[in-house]
Coordinates of C-alpha atoms and ligand atoms in Angstrom, one line a residue:
X1250 CA 0.0 0.0 0.0
X1251 CA 1.3 3.5 -0.8
X1252 CA 1.9 5.5 2.3
X1253 CA -0.1 8.4 1.1
X1254 CA -2.8 9.2 -1.3
X1255 CA -0.5 11.5 -3.2
X1256 CA 2.2 8.9 -3.7
X1257 CA -0.4 6.5 -4.8
X1258 CA -1.7 8.9 -7.4
X1259 CA 1.8 9.7 -8.6
X1260 CA 2.2 6.1 -9.4
X1261 CA -0.5 6.1 -11.8
X1262 CA 1.7 7.6 -14.5
X1263 CA -0.5 8.9 -17.4
X1264 CA -3.4 9.7 -15.1
X1265 CA -4.3 13.4 -15.2
X1266 CA -5.4 14.6 -11.9
X1267 CA -6.8 17.9 -10.4
X1268 CA -4.2 19.7 -8.4
X1269 CA -6.9 20.8 -5.9
X1270 CA -6.6 19.1 -2.6
X1271 CA -9.5 16.7 -2.3
X1272 CA -9.8 13.2 -0.9
X1273 CA -12.2 11.5 -3.3
X1274 CA -14.4 11.9 -6.3
X1275 CA -18.2 11.8 -5.9
X1276 CA -19.0 10.5 -9.3
X1277 CA -17.1 8.2 -11.7
X1278 CA -18.0 7.7 -15.4
X1279 CA -16.4 4.6 -16.8
X1280 CA -16.1 2.4 -19.9
X1281 CA -16.6 5.4 -22.2
X1282 CA -14.8 6.7 -25.4
X1283 CA -13.8 10.1 -24.2
X1284 CA -12.5 12.8 -26.7
X1285 CA -11.2 15.3 -24.2
X1286 CA -10.2 18.2 -26.6
X1287 CA -7.1 18.4 -24.4
X1288 CA -4.0 18.0 -26.6
X1289 CA -2.0 16.6 -23.8
X1290 CA -4.4 13.7 -23.1
X1291 CA -6.7 13.5 -26.2
X1292 CA -8.4 10.2 -25.4
X1293 CA -9.5 8.5 -22.2
X1294 CA -11.9 5.8 -20.9
X1295 CA -13.0 7.2 -17.5
X1296 CA -13.7 10.4 -15.7
X1297 CA -13.8 11.2 -12.1
X1298 CA -15.8 14.2 -10.9
X1299 CA -15.7 16.0 -7.7
X1300 CA -17.7 19.0 -6.6
X1301 CA -18.9 19.8 -10.0
X1302 CA -15.4 19.8 -11.6
X1303 CA -13.4 17.2 -13.4
X1304 CA -11.1 15.5 -10.8
X1305 CA -9.3 12.9 -12.8
X1306 CA -9.2 11.6 -16.4
X1307 CA -7.6 8.3 -17.4
X1308 CA -8.1 4.6 -18.1
X1309 CA -10.9 2.6 -16.4
X1310 CA -8.3 1.0 -14.0
X1311 CA -6.6 4.2 -13.1
X1312 CA -9.8 6.1 -12.4
X1313 CA -11.8 3.4 -10.8
X1314 CA -8.8 3.0 -8.3
X1315 CA -9.7 6.4 -7.0
X1316 CA -13.2 5.4 -6.0
X1317 CA -13.8 5.4 -2.3
X1318 CA -17.0 3.9 -0.8
X1319 CA -19.3 6.8 -1.5
X1320 CA -18.5 7.5 -5.2
X1321 CA -21.3 6.7 -7.5
X1322 CA -20.1 4.8 -10.6
X1323 CA -21.8 4.9 -14.0
X1324 CA -20.9 2.5 -16.7
X1325 CA -21.3 4.3 -20.1
X1326 CA -21.2 1.1 -22.1
X1327 CA -18.6 2.4 -24.5
X1328 CA -20.5 5.4 -25.5
X1329 CA -18.7 8.5 -26.8
X1330 CA -18.2 11.5 -24.4
X1331 CA -17.4 15.0 -25.6
X1332 CA -17.0 18.3 -23.7
X1333 CA -20.3 20.1 -23.5
X1334 CA -21.1 22.2 -26.6
X1335 CA -20.8 26.0 -26.5
X1336 CA -23.2 28.0 -28.6
X1337 CA -21.2 31.3 -28.9
X1338 CA -24.0 33.4 -30.6
X1339 CA -27.6 32.8 -29.9
X1340 CA -30.7 34.7 -28.6
X1341 CA -32.0 32.5 -25.7
X1342 CA -33.9 34.9 -23.6
X1343 CA -35.8 36.3 -26.5
X1344 CA -36.4 32.8 -28.0
X1345 CA -37.6 31.6 -24.7
X1346 CA -40.4 34.2 -24.6
X1347 CA -41.2 33.4 -28.2
X1348 CA -41.6 29.7 -27.3
X1349 CA -43.8 30.6 -24.3
X1350 CA -46.2 32.7 -26.2
X1351 CA -46.0 31.7 -29.9
X1352 CA -46.7 28.6 -32.0
X1353 CA -43.6 27.1 -33.3
X1354 CA -44.2 26.8 -37.1
X1355 CA -41.0 24.9 -38.0
X1356 CA -43.2 22.1 -39.5
X1357 CA -43.1 20.5 -42.9
X1358 CA -46.6 21.0 -44.4
X1359 CA -49.1 23.9 -44.4
X1360 CA -51.7 21.5 -43.0
X1361 CA -49.5 20.8 -39.9
X1362 CA -48.8 24.5 -39.4
X1363 CA -52.6 25.2 -39.5
X1364 CA -53.3 22.5 -37.1
X1365 CA -50.7 23.8 -34.6
X1366 CA -52.2 27.3 -34.9
X1367 CA -55.8 25.9 -34.4
X1368 CA -54.6 24.0 -31.3
X1369 CA -53.4 27.2 -29.9
X1370 CA -56.7 29.0 -30.8
X1371 CA -58.7 26.3 -28.9
X1372 CA -56.9 27.6 -25.7
X1373 CA -57.3 31.3 -26.3
X1374 CA -60.6 33.4 -26.3
X1375 CA -61.8 34.5 -29.8
X1376 CA -60.5 38.0 -30.7
X1377 CA -57.1 37.5 -29.0
X1378 CA -54.0 37.2 -31.2
X1379 CA -52.6 33.9 -32.4
X1380 CA -48.8 34.3 -33.1
X1381 CA -46.6 32.0 -34.9
X1382 CA -42.8 32.0 -35.5
X1383 CA -40.1 30.0 -37.2
X1384 CA -42.3 29.6 -40.4
X1385 CA -40.1 29.0 -43.5
X1386 CA -41.8 29.1 -46.9
X1387 CA -38.9 27.0 -48.4
X1388 CA -39.4 24.2 -45.9
X1389 CA -42.9 22.9 -46.5
X1390 CA -43.8 20.1 -48.9
X1391 CA -46.6 22.1 -50.5
X1392 CA -44.4 24.1 -53.0
X1393 CA -46.2 27.4 -52.2
X1394 CA -46.2 29.8 -49.2
X1395 CA -49.1 30.2 -46.7
X1396 CA -52.1 32.1 -48.1
X1397 CA -54.6 34.5 -46.7
X1398 CA -57.3 31.9 -47.4
X1399 CA -55.4 29.1 -45.5
X1400 CA -55.3 31.3 -42.5
X1401 CA -58.8 32.7 -42.8
X1402 CA -60.4 29.2 -43.3
X1403 CA -58.5 27.7 -40.4
X1404 CA -58.7 30.6 -37.9
X1405 CA -61.8 32.8 -38.6
X1406 CA -62.2 34.2 -35.1
X1407 CA -58.7 35.1 -34.0
X1408 CA -56.3 37.7 -35.6
X1409 CA -53.2 35.7 -36.7
X1410 CA -49.6 36.9 -37.2
X1411 CA -47.0 34.3 -38.4
X1412 CA -43.4 35.4 -38.6
X1413 CA -40.8 34.0 -41.0
X1414 CA -37.9 32.2 -39.4
X1415 CA -35.5 35.1 -40.6
X1416 CA -37.8 37.6 -38.7
X1417 CA -38.1 40.0 -41.6
X1418 CA -41.5 38.9 -43.1
X1419 CA -44.9 37.8 -41.7
X1420 CA -48.2 36.3 -42.8
X1421 CA -51.5 37.6 -41.4
X1422 CA -55.2 36.9 -41.7
X1423 CA -58.2 38.9 -42.7
X1424 CA -59.2 39.6 -39.1
X1425 CA -55.6 41.0 -38.4
X1426 CA -55.9 43.2 -41.5
X1427 CA -59.2 44.5 -40.4
X1428 CA -57.9 45.4 -36.9
X1429 CA -55.0 47.4 -38.4
X1430 CA -57.5 49.2 -40.7
X1431 CA -55.3 48.5 -43.6
X1432 CA -57.0 47.8 -46.9
X1433 CA -56.2 47.1 -50.6
X1434 CA -55.5 50.8 -51.2
X1435 CA -53.3 51.6 -48.2
X1436 CA -49.8 52.8 -49.5
X1437 CA -46.7 50.9 -48.4
X1438 CA -44.9 52.3 -45.3
X1439 CA -41.3 53.6 -45.9
X1440 CA -39.0 50.5 -45.7
X1441 CA -41.8 48.1 -45.9
X1442 CA -44.4 46.3 -48.3
X1443 CA -47.8 44.9 -48.2
X1444 CA -48.0 42.3 -50.8
X1445 CA -50.8 42.4 -53.4
X1446 CA -52.1 39.8 -55.8
X1447 CA -50.9 41.0 -59.2
X1448 CA -54.1 39.8 -60.9
X1449 CA -56.7 41.1 -58.5
X1450 CA -54.9 43.8 -56.5
X1451 CA -56.0 42.3 -53.2
X1452 CA -53.7 41.9 -50.2
X1453 CA -52.2 38.5 -50.0
X1454 CA -51.6 38.6 -46.2
X1455 CA -47.8 38.7 -46.6
X1456 CA -46.2 41.8 -45.1
X1457 CA -42.5 42.7 -45.3
X1458 CA -40.0 44.6 -43.0
X1459 CA -41.5 47.8 -41.7
X1460 CA -45.0 46.8 -42.9
X1461 CA -45.1 44.4 -40.0
X1462 CA -45.2 47.4 -37.6
X1463 CA -48.9 48.1 -38.0
X1464 CA -49.6 44.6 -36.7
X1465 CA -46.8 44.6 -34.1
X1466 CA -48.3 47.7 -32.4
X1467 CA -51.6 45.9 -31.7
X1468 CA -50.0 42.7 -30.3
X1469 CA -49.7 43.0 -26.5
X1470 CA -46.1 42.7 -25.1
X1471 CA -46.8 42.7 -21.5
X1472 CA -44.2 40.3 -20.1
X1473 CA -43.8 39.9 -16.4
X1474 CA -40.5 39.3 -14.6
X1475 CA -41.8 35.7 -14.1
X1476 CA -42.5 35.4 -17.9
X1477 CA -38.8 36.2 -18.6
X1478 CA -37.7 33.7 -16.1
X1479 CA -40.0 31.0 -17.4
X1480 CA -38.8 31.7 -20.9
X1481 CA -35.2 31.2 -19.9
X1482 CA -36.2 27.9 -18.2
X1483 CA -37.9 26.7 -21.3
X1484 CA -35.1 27.5 -23.8
X1485 CA -32.4 26.2 -21.5
X1486 CA -34.2 22.8 -21.3
X1487 CA -34.5 22.7 -25.0
X1488 CA -30.7 23.4 -25.5
X1489 CA -29.7 20.8 -22.8
X1490 CA -31.5 18.2 -24.7
X1491 CA -29.2 18.8 -27.7
X1492 CA -25.8 18.8 -25.8
X1493 CA -25.3 22.5 -25.2
X1494 CA -23.9 23.4 -21.9
X1495 CA -23.0 27.1 -22.4
X1496 CA -24.5 29.7 -24.5
X1497 CA -23.8 33.4 -25.3
X1498 CA -26.8 35.7 -25.5
X1499 CA -25.7 38.0 -28.5
X1500 CA -28.2 40.7 -28.0
X1501 CA -28.7 41.0 -24.2
X1502 CA -30.4 43.8 -22.2
X1503 CA -30.5 44.3 -18.4
X1504 CA -33.9 42.5 -18.4
X1505 CA -32.3 39.4 -19.9
X1506 CA -29.4 39.5 -17.5
X1507 CA -32.0 39.6 -14.6
X1508 CA -33.9 36.8 -16.2
X1509 CA -30.9 34.5 -16.4
X1510 CA -30.0 35.3 -12.8
X1511 CA -33.7 34.8 -11.7
X1512 CA -33.7 31.4 -13.5
X1513 CA -30.4 30.4 -11.9
X1514 CA -31.7 31.2 -8.4
X1515 CA -34.9 29.3 -8.9
X1516 CA -32.8 26.2 -10.1
X1517 CA -34.2 26.5 -13.6
X1518 CA -31.0 27.4 -15.6
X1519 CA -29.4 24.3 -17.1
X1520 CA -27.0 26.1 -19.4
X1521 CA -24.2 28.7 -18.5
X1522 CA -24.7 32.0 -20.0
X1523 CA -22.4 34.8 -21.3
X1524 CA -24.8 37.7 -21.7
X1525 CA -23.8 40.5 -24.0
X1526 CA -25.2 44.0 -23.6
X1527 CA -26.6 45.9 -26.6
X1528 CA -24.8 49.3 -27.0
X1529 CA -28.0 51.3 -26.3
X1530 CA -27.8 49.9 -22.7
X1531 CA -24.2 50.3 -22.2
X1532 CA -24.2 53.7 -20.3
X1533 CA -26.3 52.2 -17.5
X1534 CA -23.7 49.5 -17.1
X1535 CA -20.8 51.9 -17.3
X1536 CA -22.5 54.1 -14.7
X1537 CA -22.7 51.0 -12.4
X1538 CA -19.0 50.1 -12.9
X1539 CA -20.0 46.9 -14.6
X1540 CA -17.8 45.4 -17.4
X1541 CA -17.1 42.1 -19.3
X1542 CA -16.4 39.3 -16.9
X1543 CA -18.5 40.2 -14.0
X1544 CA -20.5 37.3 -12.6
X1545 CA -19.6 33.7 -12.1
X1546 CA -19.5 30.4 -14.1
X1547 CA -23.3 30.4 -14.4
X1548 CA -24.2 33.9 -15.5
X1549 CA -21.5 36.3 -16.6
X1550 CA -21.6 39.8 -18.1
X1551 CA -20.4 39.4 -21.8
X1552 CA -19.3 41.8 -24.5
X1553 CA -20.9 45.0 -25.7
X1554 CA -22.8 44.3 -28.9
X1555 CA -23.0 46.7 -31.9
X1556 CA -24.5 46.1 -35.5
X1557 CA -22.7 47.1 -38.7
X1558 CA -24.7 45.6 -41.6
X1559 CA -27.6 43.5 -42.8
X1560 CA -28.5 39.8 -42.7
X1561 CA -27.3 36.7 -44.7
X1562 CA -30.6 34.6 -44.7
X1563 CA -32.7 37.6 -45.8
X1564 CA -29.9 38.8 -48.2
X1565 CA -29.2 42.2 -46.9
X1566 CA -25.5 41.8 -45.8
X1567 CA -23.3 44.6 -47.2
X1568 CA -21.1 43.3 -50.0
X1569 CA -18.4 44.7 -52.2
X1570 CA -20.0 43.0 -55.3
X1571 CA -23.8 42.8 -55.9
X1572 CA -26.0 40.0 -55.2
X1573 CA -26.5 37.5 -58.0
X1574 CA -29.5 38.5 -60.1
X1575 CA -29.7 41.9 -58.5
X1576 CA -27.0 44.0 -60.2
X1577 CA -27.6 47.2 -58.1
X1578 CA -28.1 45.6 -54.7
X1579 CA -25.0 45.6 -52.5
X1580 CA -26.9 45.2 -49.2
X1581 CA -27.1 47.7 -46.3
X1582 CA -24.8 49.2 -43.8
X1583 CA -26.9 50.1 -40.6
X1584 CA -24.1 52.2 -38.9
X1585 CA -21.0 54.2 -40.1
X1586 CA -17.5 53.6 -39.0
X1587 CA -17.4 56.7 -37.0
X1588 CA -20.6 55.8 -35.1
X1589 CA -19.2 52.4 -34.3
X1590 CA -15.9 53.8 -33.3
X1591 CA -17.5 56.3 -30.9
X1592 CA -19.6 53.7 -29.1
X1593 CA -16.8 51.3 -29.2
X1594 CA -14.3 53.7 -27.7
X1595 CA -16.2 54.2 -24.5
X1596 CA -16.7 50.4 -23.9
X1597 CA -13.1 49.6 -24.9
X1598 CA -11.7 52.2 -22.6
X1599 CA -13.8 50.9 -19.7
X1600 CA -12.5 47.3 -20.3
X1601 CA -15.4 45.8 -22.2
X1602 CA -15.0 43.1 -24.9
X1603 CA -16.7 44.3 -28.1
X1604 CA -18.7 42.2 -30.5
X1605 CA -20.0 43.7 -33.7
X1606 CA -22.6 42.1 -36.1
X1607 CA -20.7 42.1 -39.5
X1608 CA -21.9 39.7 -42.3
X1609 CA -20.8 41.0 -45.6
X1610 CA -17.1 41.8 -46.7
X1611 CA -17.7 45.5 -46.6
X1612 CA -19.4 45.2 -43.0
X1613 CA -16.4 43.2 -41.8
X1614 CA -13.8 45.6 -43.3
X1615 CA -15.6 48.5 -41.7
X1616 CA -15.7 46.7 -38.2
X1617 CA -12.0 45.7 -38.4
X1618 CA -11.0 49.3 -39.2
X1619 CA -12.9 50.3 -36.0
X1620 CA -11.1 47.7 -34.0
X1621 CA -7.7 48.5 -35.6
X1622 CA -8.3 52.2 -34.7
X1623 CA -9.2 51.3 -31.1
X1624 CA -6.1 49.2 -30.5
X1625 CA -3.9 52.0 -32.0
X1626 CA -5.4 54.8 -29.9
X1627 CA -6.1 52.8 -26.7
X1628 CA -4.0 49.7 -26.8
X1629 CA -5.4 46.9 -24.5
X1630 CA -3.8 43.6 -23.8
X1631 CA -6.0 40.7 -25.1
X1632 CA -9.1 42.6 -26.1
X1633 CA -10.4 39.5 -28.0
X1634 CA -12.6 41.6 -30.4
X1635 CA -15.6 39.6 -31.8
X1636 CA -16.9 39.7 -35.3
X1637 CA -20.5 38.4 -34.9
X1638 CA -21.2 36.2 -38.0
X1639 CA -18.2 37.3 -40.1
X1640 CA -19.7 35.5 -43.1
X1641 CA -18.2 36.7 -46.5
X1642 CA -14.5 37.1 -46.1
X1643 CA -11.4 37.3 -48.5
X1644 CA -7.7 36.7 -47.9
X1645 CA -6.8 40.1 -46.8
X1646 CA -9.7 40.2 -44.3
X1647 CA -8.6 37.0 -42.9
X1648 CA -5.0 38.2 -42.4
X1649 CA -6.4 41.4 -40.6
X1650 CA -8.6 39.1 -38.4
X1651 CA -5.6 37.1 -37.5
X1652 CA -3.3 40.1 -36.9
X1653 CA -5.9 41.5 -34.6
X1654 CA -6.5 38.2 -32.7
X1655 CA -10.2 38.7 -33.4
X1656 CA -12.8 36.0 -33.0
X1657 CA -15.3 35.2 -35.8
X1658 CA -18.7 33.5 -34.8
X1659 CA -19.9 32.2 -38.2
X1660 CA -23.3 30.5 -38.6
X1661 CA -22.8 26.8 -38.0
X1662 CA -26.0 25.3 -39.3
X1663 CA -26.7 27.6 -42.3
X1664 CA -25.1 25.5 -45.0
X1665 CA -27.2 22.5 -43.9
X1666 CA -30.3 24.3 -43.0
X1667 CA -30.5 27.4 -45.2
X1668 CA -28.7 25.9 -48.3
X1669 CA -31.5 26.9 -50.7
X1670 CA -31.0 30.6 -49.9
X1671 CA -27.2 30.5 -50.8
X1672 CA -27.5 30.8 -54.6
X1673 CA -27.9 34.7 -54.5
X1674 CA -24.2 34.7 -53.2
X1675 CA -22.8 32.8 -56.1
X1676 CA -20.3 29.9 -56.1
X1677 CA -17.2 32.1 -55.9
X1678 CA -18.3 34.0 -52.8
X1679 CA -19.6 30.8 -51.2
X1680 CA -16.1 29.4 -51.2
X1681 CA -15.3 32.3 -48.7
X1682 CA -18.5 32.1 -46.6
X1683 CA -18.6 30.6 -43.1
X1684 CA -14.9 30.3 -43.8
X1685 CA -13.8 27.8 -41.1
X1686 CA -11.0 26.3 -43.1
X1687 CA -9.4 29.7 -43.8
X1688 CA -9.9 30.8 -40.3
X1689 CA -8.3 27.7 -38.7
X1690 CA -5.4 27.7 -41.3
X1691 CA -4.6 31.3 -40.3
X1692 CA -4.5 30.4 -36.6
X1693 CA -7.9 32.2 -35.9
X1694 CA -10.3 30.5 -33.3
X1695 CA -13.8 30.6 -34.9
X1696 CA -16.7 29.4 -32.7
X1697 CA -19.9 27.4 -33.1
X1698 CA -22.9 29.7 -33.3
X1699 CA -26.4 29.2 -34.1
X1700 CA -28.0 32.7 -34.0
X1701 CA -31.2 30.8 -32.9
X1702 CA -34.0 31.4 -33.7
X1703 CA -32.8 32.2 -37.4
X1704 CA -30.6 29.1 -37.4
X1705 CA -31.2 25.8 -35.6
X1706 CA -28.9 25.3 -32.6
X1707 CA -28.5 21.5 -32.6
X1708 CA -24.7 20.9 -32.3
X1709 CA -24.9 17.7 -34.2
X1710 CA -26.3 19.6 -37.2
X1711 CA -23.4 22.2 -36.8
X1712 CA -20.9 19.4 -36.9
X1713 CA -22.5 17.9 -40.0
X1714 CA -22.8 21.3 -41.8
X1715 CA -19.3 22.2 -41.1
X1716 CA -17.8 18.9 -42.0
X1717 CA -19.8 18.2 -45.2
X1718 CA -20.7 21.7 -46.4
X1719 CA -23.8 20.0 -47.8
X1720 CA -27.4 21.1 -47.3
X1721 CA -30.4 18.9 -46.4
X1722 CA -31.1 18.2 -50.1
X1723 CA -27.5 17.1 -50.8
X1724 CA -26.2 20.2 -52.5
X1725 CA -22.6 21.2 -51.6
X1726 CA -21.9 24.9 -50.9
X1727 CA -18.3 26.1 -50.6
X1728 CA -16.5 22.8 -50.4
X1729 CA -13.1 24.6 -49.9
X1730 CA -14.2 25.4 -46.4
X1731 CA -14.8 21.8 -45.1
X1732 CA -13.1 21.0 -41.8
X1733 CA -12.5 17.7 -40.1
X1734 CA -14.8 16.4 -37.4
X1735 CA -12.1 16.8 -34.9
X1736 CA -11.7 20.5 -35.9
X1737 CA -15.4 21.0 -35.7
X1738 CA -15.6 19.7 -32.2
X1739 CA -12.9 22.1 -31.2
X1740 CA -14.8 24.9 -32.7
X1741 CA -17.9 23.9 -30.8
X1742 CA -16.1 23.5 -27.4
X1743 CA -12.7 25.1 -26.5
X1744 CA -13.0 27.9 -29.1
X1745 CA -16.3 28.9 -27.6
X1746 CA -14.7 29.0 -24.2
X1747 CA -11.9 31.2 -25.5
X1748 CA -14.4 33.7 -27.0
X1749 CA -15.7 34.3 -23.5
X1750 CA -12.3 34.4 -21.8
X1751 CA -13.2 31.0 -20.1
X1752 CA -10.8 28.6 -21.8
X1753 CA -9.2 28.0 -18.4
X1754 CA -12.4 26.8 -16.8
X1755 CA -14.4 25.0 -19.5
X1756 CA -14.3 23.8 -23.2
X1757 CA -12.3 20.6 -22.6
X1758 CA -12.3 17.6 -20.3
X1759 CA -9.3 18.2 -18.1
X1760 CA -8.7 18.2 -14.3
X1761 CA -10.0 21.2 -12.5
X1762 CA -12.3 22.4 -15.3
X1763 CA -16.2 22.5 -14.9
X1764 CA -17.7 19.0 -15.3
X1765 CA -19.7 19.9 -18.5
X1766 CA -20.0 17.0 -20.9
X1767 CA -22.3 15.2 -23.3
X1768 CA -22.8 11.5 -23.9
X1769 CA -23.6 10.5 -27.5
X1770 CA -25.6 7.4 -28.5
X1771 CA -23.2 6.6 -31.4
X1772 CA -19.6 7.3 -32.1
X1773 CA -19.4 10.3 -34.5
X1774 CA -15.9 9.2 -35.7
X1775 CA -17.4 5.9 -36.9
X1776 CA -20.6 7.6 -38.4
X1777 CA -21.0 8.6 -42.0
X1778 CA -20.6 12.4 -41.9
X1779 CA -24.0 12.9 -43.7
X1780 CA -25.6 11.1 -40.7
X1781 CA -24.1 13.1 -37.8
X1782 CA -27.4 14.9 -37.3
X1783 CA -29.1 11.6 -36.4
X1784 CA -26.8 10.8 -33.5
X1785 CA -28.9 10.8 -30.3
X1786 CA -27.8 12.9 -27.3
X1787 CA -28.1 10.4 -24.4
X1788 CA -27.2 12.6 -21.6
X1789 CA -25.9 16.2 -20.9
X1790 CA -24.1 17.1 -17.8
X1791 CA -23.4 20.6 -16.5
X1792 CA -21.3 21.1 -13.3
X1793 CA -21.4 17.4 -12.5
X1794 CA -25.2 17.1 -12.7
X1795 CA -27.2 15.5 -15.4
X1796 CA -29.5 18.1 -16.8
X1797 CA -30.7 15.9 -19.6
X1798 CA -31.1 12.0 -19.7
X1799 CA -32.8 10.7 -22.8
Ligands
LIG2255 ZN1 -27.8 37.3 -33.7

């Protein structure tokens, strides 16, 4: 028998062990195929956990030898274990409220969508709004979009407002139109459009951009503090089921920060949150002396968020060359370089990380100039500037991103899920979109990012999309940017941790880090890459506790 536990442990050789003084683990997972994402010990069979953190990682023999009488042992039957996934750009608090109140229209036929809306109508008194979201006209089997008649026939007694997945268009019924007092002769609002049937001139029920406002104004938005907390609880559960253990709220406000903290205190927060603060709220935070990093491993204040240009899925990102088929359309810039610099300067000087929405090459160039100026005028060590989305790049942008040490958060599931919308960018540009290959080769650390609701958040879909660059119908988009499965897993774990300054506490399975992991039902390394999306998530652990067991 060794004379002390320390000597005994030293004798185990390859076993990686937490340096924290601690007598025994409380949980041991054994007989697993562990991909640790720790380059010093890439593979293991067993994991010991103590007080919510990884305690030891090694072979079954090594780790089981640490078990004292009270340690619980779980045999994982050879299943694959990965670090928990980190969704580095998403909108959980807002999506949670949507899920609480709206009908999820991510369904594959108009009949199914109408049935779901009718089900909601059965619970709500006539005259009150029925709201839908995540409807996508390209995803139903009917080969045509929703119509006014569909909605009128199915829901004659309730005003209806169904939003497109991208959030820029909506479908309404006749009762909703009547309430807004809009008719066939109402002129379009500036920056918006009421669609008309070209044959009859009648409204079709589809309304675009600012034309949604007339409806939005009539829809009650009286959320209580409890609603916000309930929303967070709901979305956190949904994410846990897919293997996500940490998420970044990419457009947070003080209300959201409070909701995450409320959910955490009531025991309902099953994912860790890095909550950005939109620039319009930043003064409040600066006045309170708050900056990036305040909080703990559950809820932490994130970066200050700004927006530079338009969207990819709705084709408004600002590009140097026009969209295919629209020779005069270069997309839109929503802020000037000077505006971004002025807002950025205040936050940068106060120690905030900055993240700016920049999709098109012109948007990215503008944002990089702002960051380069900030570092020149107010040099800060390790600012980790973020480029939210950073979709359309070129070699010179990649070099500048690398030189600045900036972090891109490209859409992870868009190639797979939104493939049919990609043709307006053209094949040449697609070879430089969601450019994970270029980023990784240049030493940049891109993250996994869903942007949910616009993009699905399932990490298995992200892996498949990034590895195959193939959409759900089998079309390949931008094959040059394919990465390996091992790289995609790093993108979805340790890179996400780096993006929130937390690479020393999470993102890999190593002693001392938070015990966040996912157990998969099949080995992704032995699965056809086009089937990764079908791998079941058996269990998800956060801080040593199972938050999902399938
Ligand atoms: Zn976003």
